[in-house]
Amino acid sequence: ITGRKQIGFLSLSSQESFLANLKAHRLALLPGLCWSNLLRNWGSWPSPQSLFPSPAELPEGCHQLFLAGQRSSGVFQVQPTGSQPFKVYCDMTAEGGWTVIQRRLDGSVDFDQLWDAYKNGFGDLRGDFWLGLEKIHHLVQEGKYNLLIELEDWEGNSQVVQFVFSLGGESTAYTLNLLGPLSGELENAIGEFRQLPFSTRDRDHDLKADTNCAKHLSGGWWFSTCGHANLNGKYFRSIPRQRHERKQGIFWKTWKGRYYPLKSTIMKIQPAALETEP
Ligand SMILES: [Ca+2]
């Protein structure tokens, strides 16, 4: 509302100053221009905004930014087709740009959030964050994307999982569709289900009828029957003593097991059919 008021104020003041200029320079009687016409057309004057050139086109994602020559990682503004601009963290490698959609590094952000938070995103793009399902959906709507998941344990080991996917919109509860086999050494924690809707404590879309997986565990995730994976669980530095707490950690069952709380996770996306530099 403030913005609109300001635009109104600016357009009024620019019209006033234009008239003042006309008077000052005694240009009131230009050919074809008379005061009554000027006043009658008051409302149809172009707004000051339309007089300025439109801002430079934003990249649709990090790989497009990479193709445009950006080589260092960091936070950048992007604008996928049909979306408002928003900020993302770009992880630039030698081969291309990855748009980071999730990161867990130190437990500084509470991931036990409800549907709207998972829809819109939360956290700090330079630290722990969830980009937001709506933004991820906009980023991948143009085609097939690779999802690369990097996991790290507390002994300095790491693992990667990668697969091609698409993500439906909110009307599908942001259903994750696996479009190909998983690569990497880890399988089955997501891969045995070809389609999984997203669930949070307040929106149970999981595959376990008598349980709310998000409530039973923690956070929001593409839960199947609760026990396969949850990278948005609670951040623990050691295995909790209490059994109910143990279930709430960040885990990927087919690597370190159901109750091992992972040290760090990163999820990032990139177009599956990579455009390369000319
Ligand atoms: Ca359920």
PDB file of C-alpha atoms and ligand atoms in Angstrom:
ATOM      1  CA  ILE A   1       0.000   0.000   0.000  1.00  0.00           C
ATOM      2  CA  THR A   2       2.835   2.332   0.884  1.00  0.00           C
ATOM      3  CA  GLY A   3       4.389   1.660  -2.527  1.00  0.00           C
ATOM      4  CA  ARG A   4       1.163   2.540  -4.342  1.00  0.00           C
ATOM      5  CA  LYS A   5       0.764   5.715  -2.349  1.00  0.00           C
ATOM      6  CA  GLN A   6       4.270   6.714  -3.238  1.00  0.00           C
ATOM      7  CA  ILE A   7       3.712   6.040  -6.922  1.00  0.00           C
ATOM      8  CA  GLY A   8       0.564   8.178  -6.779  1.00  0.00           C
ATOM      9  CA  PHE A   9       2.454  10.920  -5.032  1.00  0.00           C
ATOM     10  CA  LEU A  10       5.360  10.725  -7.487  1.00  0.00           C
ATOM     11  CA  SER A  11       3.143  10.805 -10.547  1.00  0.00           C
ATOM     12  CA  LEU A  12       1.233  13.775  -9.164  1.00  0.00           C
ATOM     13  CA  SER A  13       4.411  15.640  -8.320  1.00  0.00           C
ATOM     14  CA  SER A  14       5.933  14.891 -11.717  1.00  0.00           C
ATOM     15  CA  GLN A  15       2.821  16.195 -13.434  1.00  0.00           C
ATOM     16  CA  GLU A  16       2.914  19.297 -11.261  1.00  0.00           C
ATOM     17  CA  SER A  17       6.557  19.896 -11.987  1.00  0.00           C
ATOM     18  CA  PHE A  18       5.900  19.381 -15.695  1.00  0.00           C
ATOM     19  CA  LEU A  19       3.183  22.033 -15.582  1.00  0.00           C
ATOM     20  CA  ALA A  20       5.458  24.308 -13.577  1.00  0.00           C
ATOM     21  CA  ASN A  21       8.111  23.875 -16.237  1.00  0.00           C
ATOM     22  CA  LEU A  22       5.604  24.690 -18.961  1.00  0.00           C
ATOM     23  CA  LYS A  23       4.622  27.889 -17.185  1.00  0.00           C
ATOM     24  CA  ALA A  24       8.166  28.821 -16.382  1.00  0.00           C
ATOM     25  CA  HIS A  25       9.224  28.448 -19.990  1.00  0.00           C
ATOM     26  CA  ARG A  26       6.041  30.016 -21.337  1.00  0.00           C
ATOM     27  CA  LEU A  27       5.379  26.958 -23.461  1.00  0.00           C
ATOM     28  CA  ALA A  28       1.691  26.798 -22.686  1.00  0.00           C
ATOM     29  CA  LEU A  29       0.638  26.959 -26.279  1.00  0.00           C
ATOM     30  CA  LEU A  30       2.505  24.214 -28.029  1.00  0.00           C
ATOM     31  CA  PRO A  31       1.013  23.208 -31.369  1.00  0.00           C
ATOM     32  CA  GLY A  32      -1.847  20.781 -30.796  1.00  0.00           C
ATOM     33  CA  LEU A  33      -1.686  21.061 -27.039  1.00  0.00           C
ATOM     34  CA  CYS A  34      -4.143  23.073 -25.048  1.00  0.00           C
ATOM     35  CA  TRP A  35      -4.686  23.195 -21.309  1.00  0.00           C
ATOM     36  CA  SER A  36      -8.185  21.737 -21.363  1.00  0.00           C
ATOM     37  CA  ASN A  37      -6.997  18.639 -23.240  1.00  0.00           C
ATOM     38  CA  LEU A  38      -4.089  18.308 -20.882  1.00  0.00           C
ATOM     39  CA  LEU A  39      -6.393  18.382 -17.866  1.00  0.00           C
ATOM     40  CA  ARG A  40      -8.922  16.010 -19.446  1.00  0.00           C
ATOM     41  CA  ASN A  41      -6.187  13.441 -20.065  1.00  0.00           C
ATOM     42  CA  TRP A  42      -4.777  13.824 -16.585  1.00  0.00           C
ATOM     43  CA  GLY A  43      -5.599  10.257 -15.558  1.00  0.00           C
ATOM     44  CA  SER A  44      -4.145   8.596 -18.638  1.00  0.00           C
ATOM     45  CA  TRP A  45      -0.642   9.907 -18.285  1.00  0.00           C
ATOM     46  CA  PRO A  46       2.008   7.258 -18.144  1.00  0.00           C
ATOM     47  CA  SER A  47       3.105   6.414 -14.623  1.00  0.00           C
ATOM     48  CA  PRO A  48       6.678   7.401 -13.754  1.00  0.00           C
ATOM     49  CA  GLN A  49       7.561   3.695 -13.543  1.00  0.00           C
ATOM     50  CA  SER A  50       6.634   3.078 -17.179  1.00  0.00           C
ATOM     51  CA  LEU A  51       8.950   5.894 -18.227  1.00  0.00           C
ATOM     52  CA  PHE A  52      11.957   3.981 -16.910  1.00  0.00           C
ATOM     53  CA  PRO A  53      13.356   1.038 -18.817  1.00  0.00           C
ATOM     54  CA  SER A  54      12.464  -2.355 -17.317  1.00  0.00           C
ATOM     55  CA  PRO A  55      15.132  -3.887 -15.069  1.00  0.00           C
ATOM     56  CA  ALA A  56      17.583  -6.325 -16.610  1.00  0.00           C
ATOM     57  CA  GLU A  57      16.201  -9.821 -17.028  1.00  0.00           C
ATOM     58  CA  LEU A  58      17.013 -12.100 -14.119  1.00  0.00           C
ATOM     59  CA  PRO A  59      18.328 -15.652 -14.576  1.00  0.00           C
ATOM     60  CA  GLU A  60      15.790 -18.452 -14.087  1.00  0.00           C
ATOM     61  CA  GLY A  61      18.168 -20.421 -11.895  1.00  0.00           C
ATOM     62  CA  CYS A  62      21.802 -20.923 -10.974  1.00  0.00           C
ATOM     63  CA  HIS A  63      22.790 -22.898 -14.054  1.00  0.00           C
ATOM     64  CA  GLN A  64      21.603 -20.078 -16.317  1.00  0.00           C
ATOM     65  CA  LEU A  65      23.691 -17.720 -14.209  1.00  0.00           C
ATOM     66  CA  PHE A  66      26.664 -20.065 -14.691  1.00  0.00           C
ATOM     67  CA  LEU A  67      26.120 -19.984 -18.468  1.00  0.00           C
ATOM     68  CA  ALA A  68      26.131 -16.198 -18.275  1.00  0.00           C
ATOM     69  CA  GLY A  69      29.657 -16.378 -16.836  1.00  0.00           C
ATOM     70  CA  GLN A  70      29.115 -16.372 -13.066  1.00  0.00           C
ATOM     71  CA  ARG A  71      31.727 -18.702 -11.534  1.00  0.00           C
ATOM     72  CA  SER A  72      31.691 -18.008  -7.806  1.00  0.00           C
ATOM     73  CA  SER A  73      29.125 -19.407  -5.389  1.00  0.00           C
ATOM     74  CA  GLY A  74      26.874 -17.156  -3.364  1.00  0.00           C
ATOM     75  CA  VAL A  75      23.414 -15.643  -2.987  1.00  0.00           C
ATOM     76  CA  PHE A  76      21.795 -14.406  -6.195  1.00  0.00           C
ATOM     77  CA  GLN A  77      18.402 -13.160  -7.332  1.00  0.00           C
ATOM     78  CA  VAL A  78      16.557 -15.431  -9.787  1.00  0.00           C
ATOM     79  CA  GLN A  79      13.164 -15.329 -11.462  1.00  0.00           C
ATOM     80  CA  PRO A  80      11.721 -18.507 -12.982  1.00  0.00           C
ATOM     81  CA  THR A  81       8.959 -18.048 -15.573  1.00  0.00           C
ATOM     82  CA  GLY A  82       5.677 -17.036 -13.959  1.00  0.00           C
ATOM     83  CA  SER A  83       7.240 -16.345 -10.564  1.00  0.00           C
ATOM     84  CA  GLN A  84       8.183 -13.283  -8.547  1.00  0.00           C
ATOM     85  CA  PRO A  85      11.962 -12.793  -8.168  1.00  0.00           C
ATOM     86  CA  PHE A  86      13.535 -14.457  -5.137  1.00  0.00           C
ATOM     87  CA  LYS A  87      16.980 -15.133  -3.729  1.00  0.00           C
ATOM     88  CA  VAL A  88      18.762 -18.469  -3.872  1.00  0.00           C
ATOM     89  CA  TYR A  89      22.173 -19.800  -2.912  1.00  0.00           C
ATOM     90  CA  CYS A  90      24.087 -20.897  -6.030  1.00  0.00           C
ATOM     91  CA  ASP A  91      26.730 -23.586  -5.698  1.00  0.00           C
ATOM     92  CA  MET A  92      28.965 -23.099  -8.730  1.00  0.00           C
ATOM     93  CA  THR A  93      31.157 -26.036  -9.780  1.00  0.00           C
ATOM     94  CA  ALA A  94      33.535 -26.401 -12.726  1.00  0.00           C
ATOM     95  CA  GLU A  95      30.745 -28.015 -14.783  1.00  0.00           C
ATOM     96  CA  GLY A  96      27.721 -25.904 -13.936  1.00  0.00           C
ATOM     97  CA  GLY A  97      25.535 -24.135 -11.414  1.00  0.00           C
ATOM     98  CA  TRP A  98      23.431 -25.838  -8.743  1.00  0.00           C
ATOM     99  CA  THR A  99      20.529 -24.146  -6.994  1.00  0.00           C
ATOM    100  CA  VAL A 100      20.615 -25.193  -3.334  1.00  0.00           C
ATOM    101  CA  ILE A 101      17.146 -26.035  -1.972  1.00  0.00           C
ATOM    102  CA  GLN A 102      18.041 -27.346   1.495  1.00  0.00           C
ATOM    103  CA  ARG A 103      21.027 -27.242   3.821  1.00  0.00           C
ATOM    104  CA  ARG A 104      21.649 -28.518   7.357  1.00  0.00           C
ATOM    105  CA  LEU A 105      24.980 -27.556   8.835  1.00  0.00           C
ATOM    106  CA  ASP A 106      24.721 -26.786  12.534  1.00  0.00           C
ATOM    107  CA  GLY A 107      21.153 -26.961  13.806  1.00  0.00           C
ATOM    108  CA  SER A 108      20.815 -23.186  14.065  1.00  0.00           C
ATOM    109  CA  VAL A 109      17.392 -23.210  12.371  1.00  0.00           C
ATOM    110  CA  ASP A 110      14.272 -24.991  13.664  1.00  0.00           C
ATOM    111  CA  PHE A 111      12.970 -27.290  10.912  1.00  0.00           C
ATOM    112  CA  ASP A 112       9.927 -28.432  12.901  1.00  0.00           C
ATOM    113  CA  GLN A 113       7.642 -26.132  10.913  1.00  0.00           C
ATOM    114  CA  LEU A 114       4.119 -26.267   9.481  1.00  0.00           C
ATOM    115  CA  TRP A 115       2.851 -26.433   5.895  1.00  0.00           C
ATOM    116  CA  ASP A 116       2.972 -22.705   5.130  1.00  0.00           C
ATOM    117  CA  ALA A 117       6.581 -22.435   6.281  1.00  0.00           C
ATOM    118  CA  TYR A 118       7.604 -25.393   4.103  1.00  0.00           C
ATOM    119  CA  LYS A 119       5.641 -23.886   1.225  1.00  0.00           C
ATOM    120  CA  ASN A 120       7.276 -20.471   1.503  1.00  0.00           C
ATOM    121  CA  GLY A 121      10.700 -21.374   2.879  1.00  0.00           C
ATOM    122  CA  PHE A 122      12.632 -20.441   6.029  1.00  0.00           C
ATOM    123  CA  GLY A 123      16.131 -20.110   7.454  1.00  0.00           C
ATOM    124  CA  ASP A 124      19.282 -18.384   6.279  1.00  0.00           C
ATOM    125  CA  LEU A 125      20.438 -18.881   2.662  1.00  0.00           C
ATOM    126  CA  ARG A 126      24.070 -18.775   3.824  1.00  0.00           C
ATOM    127  CA  GLY A 127      23.461 -21.299   6.593  1.00  0.00           C
ATOM    128  CA  ASP A 128      20.665 -23.739   7.406  1.00  0.00           C
ATOM    129  CA  PHE A 129      17.554 -23.252   5.301  1.00  0.00           C
ATOM    130  CA  TRP A 130      14.653 -24.708   3.352  1.00  0.00           C
ATOM    131  CA  LEU A 131      14.120 -22.781   0.105  1.00  0.00           C
ATOM    132  CA  GLY A 132      10.382 -23.440  -0.043  1.00  0.00           C
ATOM    133  CA  LEU A 133       8.232 -25.848  -2.067  1.00  0.00           C
ATOM    134  CA  GLU A 134       6.563 -23.140  -4.133  1.00  0.00           C
ATOM    135  CA  LYS A 135       9.935 -21.739  -5.213  1.00  0.00           C
ATOM    136  CA  ILE A 136      11.327 -25.211  -5.947  1.00  0.00           C
ATOM    137  CA  HIS A 137       8.197 -25.980  -7.985  1.00  0.00           C
ATOM    138  CA  HIS A 138       8.679 -22.786 -10.012  1.00  0.00           C
ATOM    139  CA  LEU A 139      12.368 -23.571 -10.554  1.00  0.00           C
ATOM    140  CA  VAL A 140      11.727 -27.055 -11.961  1.00  0.00           C
ATOM    141  CA  GLN A 141       8.468 -26.474 -13.843  1.00  0.00           C
ATOM    142  CA  GLU A 142      10.239 -26.044 -17.174  1.00  0.00           C
ATOM    143  CA  GLY A 143      11.497 -29.607 -17.393  1.00  0.00           C
ATOM    144  CA  LYS A 144      13.398 -32.461 -15.822  1.00  0.00           C
ATOM    145  CA  TYR A 145      15.818 -31.666 -13.053  1.00  0.00           C
ATOM    146  CA  ASN A 146      18.583 -33.525 -11.258  1.00  0.00           C
ATOM    147  CA  LEU A 147      18.356 -33.608  -7.489  1.00  0.00           C
ATOM    148  CA  LEU A 148      21.735 -34.124  -5.844  1.00  0.00           C
ATOM    149  CA  ILE A 149      21.727 -34.960  -2.143  1.00  0.00           C
ATOM    150  CA  GLU A 150      24.992 -34.855  -0.198  1.00  0.00           C
ATOM    151  CA  LEU A 151      25.084 -36.458   3.242  1.00  0.00           C
ATOM    152  CA  GLU A 152      27.822 -36.342   5.863  1.00  0.00           C
ATOM    153  CA  ASP A 153      28.258 -38.358   9.050  1.00  0.00           C
ATOM    154  CA  TRP A 154      30.215 -37.470  12.208  1.00  0.00           C
ATOM    155  CA  GLU A 155      33.276 -39.512  11.209  1.00  0.00           C
ATOM    156  CA  GLY A 156      34.090 -37.444   8.127  1.00  0.00           C
ATOM    157  CA  ASN A 157      32.442 -39.775   5.609  1.00  0.00           C
ATOM    158  CA  SER A 158      30.108 -38.514   2.941  1.00  0.00           C
ATOM    159  CA  GLN A 159      27.710 -40.005   0.426  1.00  0.00           C
ATOM    160  CA  VAL A 160      25.713 -38.702  -2.498  1.00  0.00           C
ATOM    161  CA  VAL A 161      22.357 -39.667  -3.947  1.00  0.00           C
ATOM    162  CA  GLN A 162      21.248 -38.320  -7.298  1.00  0.00           C
ATOM    163  CA  PHE A 163      18.129 -38.759  -9.384  1.00  0.00           C
ATOM    164  CA  VAL A 164      15.995 -37.026 -12.009  1.00  0.00           C
ATOM    165  CA  PHE A 165      12.707 -35.689 -10.709  1.00  0.00           C
ATOM    166  CA  SER A 166       9.816 -33.322 -11.221  1.00  0.00           C
ATOM    167  CA  LEU A 167       7.749 -31.589  -8.554  1.00  0.00           C
ATOM    168  CA  GLY A 168       4.015 -30.941  -8.785  1.00  0.00           C
ATOM    169  CA  GLY A 169       2.379 -27.754  -7.507  1.00  0.00           C
ATOM    170  CA  GLU A 170       0.440 -27.224  -4.292  1.00  0.00           C
ATOM    171  CA  SER A 171      -2.681 -28.893  -5.767  1.00  0.00           C
ATOM    172  CA  THR A 172      -0.668 -32.161  -5.796  1.00  0.00           C
ATOM    173  CA  ALA A 173       0.760 -31.479  -2.307  1.00  0.00           C
ATOM    174  CA  TYR A 174       4.069 -30.863  -4.096  1.00  0.00           C
ATOM    175  CA  THR A 175       4.315 -34.492  -5.176  1.00  0.00           C
ATOM    176  CA  LEU A 176       7.867 -35.596  -5.906  1.00  0.00           C
ATOM    177  CA  ASN A 177       8.024 -37.734  -9.057  1.00  0.00           C
ATOM    178  CA  LEU A 178      11.087 -39.879  -9.650  1.00  0.00           C
ATOM    179  CA  LEU A 179      11.766 -39.941 -13.362  1.00  0.00           C
ATOM    180  CA  GLY A 180      14.749 -42.271 -13.397  1.00  0.00           C
ATOM    181  CA  PRO A 181      16.881 -44.580 -11.300  1.00  0.00           C
ATOM    182  CA  LEU A 182      18.919 -43.276  -8.406  1.00  0.00           C
ATOM    183  CA  SER A 183      22.636 -42.995  -8.946  1.00  0.00           C
ATOM    184  CA  GLY A 184      25.242 -43.099  -6.229  1.00  0.00           C
ATOM    185  CA  GLU A 185      25.665 -45.954  -3.801  1.00  0.00           C
ATOM    186  CA  LEU A 186      22.610 -45.259  -1.676  1.00  0.00           C
ATOM    187  CA  GLU A 187      19.195 -46.460  -2.683  1.00  0.00           C
ATOM    188  CA  ASN A 188      15.708 -47.132  -1.479  1.00  0.00           C
ATOM    189  CA  ALA A 189      15.318 -44.400   1.107  1.00  0.00           C
ATOM    190  CA  ILE A 190      13.197 -42.523  -1.415  1.00  0.00           C
ATOM    191  CA  GLY A 191      13.637 -44.628  -4.511  1.00  0.00           C
ATOM    192  CA  GLU A 192      11.154 -47.466  -3.999  1.00  0.00           C
ATOM    193  CA  PHE A 193       8.275 -44.996  -4.281  1.00  0.00           C
ATOM    194  CA  ARG A 194       7.881 -43.345  -7.653  1.00  0.00           C
ATOM    195  CA  GLN A 195       5.562 -40.625  -6.389  1.00  0.00           C
ATOM    196  CA  LEU A 196       5.389 -39.075  -2.931  1.00  0.00           C
ATOM    197  CA  PRO A 197       3.367 -36.037  -1.798  1.00  0.00           C
ATOM    198  CA  PHE A 198       4.851 -33.703   0.823  1.00  0.00           C
ATOM    199  CA  SER A 199       3.639 -33.869   4.427  1.00  0.00           C
ATOM    200  CA  THR A 200       3.880 -31.665   7.487  1.00  0.00           C
ATOM    201  CA  ARG A 201       2.366 -32.023  10.950  1.00  0.00           C
ATOM    202  CA  ASP A 202      -0.699 -30.069   9.843  1.00  0.00           C
ATOM    203  CA  ARG A 203      -1.009 -31.739   6.388  1.00  0.00           C
ATOM    204  CA  ASP A 204      -0.741 -35.527   6.520  1.00  0.00           C
ATOM    205  CA  HIS A 205      -0.311 -36.882   2.976  1.00  0.00           C
ATOM    206  CA  ASP A 206       1.953 -39.792   3.910  1.00  0.00           C
ATOM    207  CA  LEU A 207       1.344 -43.443   3.044  1.00  0.00           C
ATOM    208  CA  LYS A 208       0.794 -44.658   6.613  1.00  0.00           C
ATOM    209  CA  ALA A 209      -2.932 -44.518   7.322  1.00  0.00           C
ATOM    210  CA  ASP A 210      -2.924 -44.689  11.130  1.00  0.00           C
ATOM    211  CA  THR A 211       0.054 -42.385  11.743  1.00  0.00           C
ATOM    212  CA  ASN A 212       0.979 -38.777  11.062  1.00  0.00           C
ATOM    213  CA  CYS A 213       4.647 -39.309  10.109  1.00  0.00           C
ATOM    214  CA  ALA A 214       5.569 -35.631  10.311  1.00  0.00           C
ATOM    215  CA  LYS A 215       4.165 -35.435  13.842  1.00  0.00           C
ATOM    216  CA  HIS A 216       5.644 -38.773  14.881  1.00  0.00           C
ATOM    217  CA  LEU A 217       9.044 -37.801  13.519  1.00  0.00           C
ATOM    218  CA  SER A 218       9.690 -34.085  12.978  1.00  0.00           C
ATOM    219  CA  GLY A 219       9.681 -31.499  10.224  1.00  0.00           C
ATOM    220  CA  GLY A 220       8.187 -31.769   6.742  1.00  0.00           C
ATOM    221  CA  TRP A 221       9.204 -34.309   4.138  1.00  0.00           C
ATOM    222  CA  TRP A 222       8.051 -36.589   1.340  1.00  0.00           C
ATOM    223  CA  PHE A 223       7.194 -39.206   3.970  1.00  0.00           C
ATOM    224  CA  SER A 224       6.190 -42.666   2.808  1.00  0.00           C
ATOM    225  CA  THR A 225       5.685 -44.942   5.813  1.00  0.00           C
ATOM    226  CA  CYS A 226       7.769 -42.838   8.229  1.00  0.00           C
ATOM    227  CA  GLY A 227      10.950 -44.917   8.404  1.00  0.00           C
ATOM    228  CA  HIS A 228      12.915 -44.380   5.181  1.00  0.00           C
ATOM    229  CA  ALA A 229      14.416 -40.911   5.259  1.00  0.00           C
ATOM    230  CA  ASN A 230      13.921 -37.474   6.746  1.00  0.00           C
ATOM    231  CA  LEU A 231      16.499 -34.792   5.997  1.00  0.00           C
ATOM    232  CA  ASN A 232      14.337 -32.144   7.677  1.00  0.00           C
ATOM    233  CA  GLY A 233      14.305 -33.812  11.093  1.00  0.00           C
ATOM    234  CA  LYS A 234      15.746 -32.410  14.317  1.00  0.00           C
ATOM    235  CA  TYR A 235      19.460 -31.677  14.443  1.00  0.00           C
ATOM    236  CA  PHE A 236      21.228 -33.866  17.005  1.00  0.00           C
ATOM    237  CA  ARG A 237      24.964 -33.957  17.729  1.00  0.00           C
ATOM    238  CA  SER A 238      24.761 -37.451  19.149  1.00  0.00           C
ATOM    239  CA  ILE A 239      22.216 -40.239  19.227  1.00  0.00           C
ATOM    240  CA  PRO A 240      19.486 -39.190  21.703  1.00  0.00           C
ATOM    241  CA  ARG A 241      18.845 -41.525  24.629  1.00  0.00           C
ATOM    242  CA  GLN A 242      15.077 -41.329  24.418  1.00  0.00           C
ATOM    243  CA  ARG A 243      13.621 -43.593  21.767  1.00  0.00           C
ATOM    244  CA  HIS A 244      10.938 -41.117  20.681  1.00  0.00           C
ATOM    245  CA  GLU A 245      13.623 -38.455  20.230  1.00  0.00           C
ATOM    246  CA  ARG A 246      15.834 -40.812  18.265  1.00  0.00           C
ATOM    247  CA  LYS A 247      13.121 -41.130  15.655  1.00  0.00           C
ATOM    248  CA  GLN A 248      13.067 -37.375  15.142  1.00  0.00           C
ATOM    249  CA  GLY A 249      16.616 -36.971  13.879  1.00  0.00           C
ATOM    250  CA  ILE A 250      17.964 -36.352  10.378  1.00  0.00           C
ATOM    251  CA  PHE A 251      18.394 -39.783   8.816  1.00  0.00           C
ATOM    252  CA  TRP A 252      18.786 -41.730   5.588  1.00  0.00           C
ATOM    253  CA  LYS A 253      18.064 -45.325   6.506  1.00  0.00           C
ATOM    254  CA  THR A 254      20.007 -47.088   3.755  1.00  0.00           C
ATOM    255  CA  TRP A 255      23.272 -45.401   4.694  1.00  0.00           C
ATOM    256  CA  LYS A 256      23.767 -45.027   8.448  1.00  0.00           C
ATOM    257  CA  GLY A 257      20.542 -46.645   9.565  1.00  0.00           C
ATOM    258  CA  ARG A 258      17.307 -45.426  11.044  1.00  0.00           C
ATOM    259  CA  TYR A 259      18.687 -43.850  14.237  1.00  0.00           C
ATOM    260  CA  TYR A 260      21.947 -42.228  13.155  1.00  0.00           C
ATOM    261  CA  PRO A 261      21.610 -38.414  13.244  1.00  0.00           C
ATOM    262  CA  LEU A 262      23.492 -37.089  10.211  1.00  0.00           C
ATOM    263  CA  LYS A 263      25.950 -34.203  10.616  1.00  0.00           C
ATOM    264  CA  SER A 264      25.132 -32.300   7.449  1.00  0.00           C
ATOM    265  CA  THR A 265      22.936 -32.474   4.377  1.00  0.00           C
ATOM    266  CA  ILE A 266      22.705 -30.431   1.188  1.00  0.00           C
ATOM    267  CA  MET A 267      20.044 -30.792  -1.502  1.00  0.00           C
ATOM    268  CA  LYS A 268      20.613 -29.015  -4.808  1.00  0.00           C
ATOM    269  CA  ILE A 269      19.064 -29.014  -8.260  1.00  0.00           C
ATOM    270  CA  GLN A 270      20.189 -28.478 -11.829  1.00  0.00           C
ATOM    271  CA  PRO A 271      18.518 -29.008 -15.243  1.00  0.00           C
ATOM    272  CA  ALA A 272      18.831 -32.699 -16.225  1.00  0.00           C
ATOM    273  CA  ALA A 273      19.558 -31.945 -19.879  1.00  0.00           C
ATOM    274  CA  LEU A 274      22.416 -29.551 -19.362  1.00  0.00           C
ATOM    275  CA  GLU A 275      22.933 -26.711 -21.755  1.00  0.00           C
ATOM    276  CA  THR A 276      26.640 -26.186 -22.206  1.00  0.00           C
ATOM    277  CA  GLU A 277      28.642 -23.196 -23.197  1.00  0.00           C
ATOM    278  CA  PRO A 278      28.930 -22.556 -26.943  1.00  0.00           C
TER     279      PRO A 278
HETATM  280 CA    CA B   1      -0.711 -40.686   7.707  1.00  0.00          CA
END
